[in-house]
Structure formats: structure tokens, C-alpha cells
Amino acid sequence: KAGVTQTPRYLIKTRGQQVTLSCSPISGHRSVSWYQQTPGQGLQFLFEYFSETQRNKGNFPGRFSGRQFSNSRSEMNVSTLELGDSALYLCASKRTVLGEDTQYFGPGTRLTVL
Amino acid sequence: GDSVTQMEGPVTLSEEAFLTINCTYTATGYPSLFWYVQYPGEGLQLLLKATKADDKGSNKGFEATYRKETTSFHLEKGSVQVSDSAVYFCALDNPMEYGNKLVFGAGTILRVKS
């Protein structure tokens, strides 16, 4: 079974631009979560989607947004990029059945803002 | 809110040494607990998990026991190898939190010397 895939793997943008990252979950997984990883703040939860609905959101500004499509694929968008947005963005998927509690992570997208 | 505290690193050990990485948590209710590992340039891989008090998770020689009385989930391995060098993250998922959201510790860098 294929794992979680994320595209692109690397991105370089300049301040003020916007960026869209994509995540394809494991087949059959309907929950997709996004995390930001930085050396200073560690791993922080951005948001989670299930059945095209955002169910939970972390403490990030409104410049960070996401969506989920009917095939469970998800995108996140960051507008008006700042230098501090440079990070590894990780996507995780999870089966939503009783007793299943494991999130499986993709390889991440490394975003560099210049 | 929920939180996870891990011992500071880096931890440097010689091959075949015994490993302990401490992890304690604060959460309401009964969270599931996880250890994830991250190798350089990669995403997170699930190492082991435990979903209720006194459960022991184990994988690849690593073990951790869910101790509710001490709110701990310490990671141990009897004999480390150079290939175990990585960053280890303790995390919790609280079923009382709507949606799927992992709360991570800061991570512990492990370096194993031959």
C-alpha cells in the first residue's frame, strides 16, 4: 500500500508570495492533518480535515488555510509569506474507524522563504 | 492544554549501550501515547504506541510502558546501534479533543558512536 505522498518536496519562495502544498493520504484514510516543523518551535499542529470539513485548527494566523477534496487529498495554502514561515510542512493521514489511532506521516515539503 | 515534555538532548551513546529517553505528559482524560522517529531529511515514522494505562508498546527492540500514575511513557532500548541515530518524538492524541491532533514533545536527538 502506498504511503502518504506530499508534493512538492522542496520549494523556494520570496516574502509576500503565496504557496500551495499538496498531500495525498493513504488509500482509505479520510482524515488529513498538517503540521509545521521548525527548529525553534518544534512540531506544531496546523489543522485537520475530515470529509472535506476542517474539524480542528491550531494557533496559526489566517494566512494559513487548507482544504480537502472529495477524494481525501488535501492542500494547504500560505499567503503573504514571511521569513518565519520557512519550515518543514508535514502531512499525516489516519483511518477513521473505532480503535484506529495512528497518524501516518508523509516525507514533508521543505519551504524556504527568502 | 495538553502538553508533552521530553528530556533534553542530544543523547550520545556508544554502540550496545542502554538507552532511556524520558517523556512525561499532561492531558485530561486518557490519551493515546506514541513515539515517532525522524531520520535526517525524512518525515516521521511511527516507532511504537500505547493506548491505555499499563500497555507496553514495542518495536525493533524499543519499548515504552504507559504509566498513568506517573503520566510517563519513557522510551528504552537494551542495546543501541549506530543506525538508531535519529530524532525521537514523544506525542499524545487526546480523544477528548475534537478531530485528530497530535501534541508533540520537543524531540530528543540520539547519536550512537561505533
mmCIF file of N, CA, C and O in Angstrom, chain A residues 1-5 24-27 29 93 104:
data_model
loop_
_atom_site.group_PDB
_atom_site.id
_atom_site.type_symbol
_atom_site.label_atom_id
_atom_site.label_comp_id
_atom_site.label_asym_id
_atom_site.label_seq_id
_atom_site.Cartn_x
_atom_site.Cartn_y
_atom_site.Cartn_z
ATOM 1 N N LYS A 1 0.857 -1.187 0.000
ATOM 2 C CA LYS A 1 0.000 0.000 0.000
ATOM 3 C C LYS A 1 0.890 1.232 0.000
ATOM 4 O O LYS A 1 1.821 1.337 0.804
ATOM 5 N N ALA A 2 0.586 2.185 -0.850
ATOM 6 C CA ALA A 2 1.398 3.395 -0.930
ATOM 7 C C ALA A 2 1.205 4.224 0.327
ATOM 8 O O ALA A 2 0.130 4.248 0.940
ATOM 9 N N GLY A 3 2.277 4.938 0.726
ATOM 10 C CA GLY A 3 2.209 5.787 1.904
ATOM 11 C C GLY A 3 1.655 7.154 1.568
ATOM 12 O O GLY A 3 1.148 7.401 0.471
ATOM 13 N N VAL A 4 1.768 8.052 2.527
ATOM 14 C CA VAL A 4 1.342 9.432 2.329
ATOM 15 C C VAL A 4 2.355 10.121 1.398
ATOM 16 O O VAL A 4 3.563 9.999 1.613
ATOM 17 N N THR A 5 1.858 10.785 0.398
ATOM 18 C CA THR A 5 2.757 11.498 -0.510
ATOM 19 C C THR A 5 2.499 12.995 -0.417
ATOM 20 O O THR A 5 1.348 13.435 -0.245
ATOM 21 N N SER A 24 -1.436 13.705 -0.514
ATOM 22 C CA SER A 24 -2.321 12.595 -0.855
ATOM 23 C C SER A 24 -2.229 11.544 0.241
ATOM 24 O O SER A 24 -1.152 10.996 0.488
ATOM 25 N N PRO A 25 -3.338 11.268 0.915
ATOM 26 C CA PRO A 25 -3.290 10.328 2.041
ATOM 27 C C PRO A 25 -3.201 8.885 1.575
ATOM 28 O O PRO A 25 -3.373 8.592 0.386
ATOM 29 N N ILE A 26 -2.968 8.014 2.522
ATOM 30 C CA ILE A 26 -3.012 6.582 2.248
ATOM 31 C C ILE A 26 -4.428 6.222 1.807
ATOM 32 O O ILE A 26 -5.410 6.760 2.349
ATOM 33 N N SER A 27 -4.536 5.336 0.855
ATOM 34 C CA SER A 27 -5.842 4.940 0.345
ATOM 35 C C SER A 27 -6.739 4.451 1.484
ATOM 36 O O SER A 27 -6.333 3.630 2.316
ATOM 37 N N HIS A 29 -7.825 6.341 3.908
ATOM 38 C CA HIS A 29 -7.731 7.274 5.030
ATOM 39 C C HIS A 29 -8.478 8.554 4.684
ATOM 40 O O HIS A 29 -8.207 9.178 3.659
ATOM 41 N N SER A 93 -2.005 11.192 7.625
ATOM 42 C CA SER A 93 -3.352 10.690 7.392
ATOM 43 C C SER A 93 -3.687 9.586 8.398
ATOM 44 O O SER A 93 -2.789 8.964 8.989
ATOM 45 N N TYR A 104 -0.199 8.545 10.114
ATOM 46 C CA TYR A 104 0.942 8.164 9.285
ATOM 47 C C TYR A 104 1.391 9.386 8.500
ATOM 48 O O TYR A 104 0.576 10.038 7.841
#
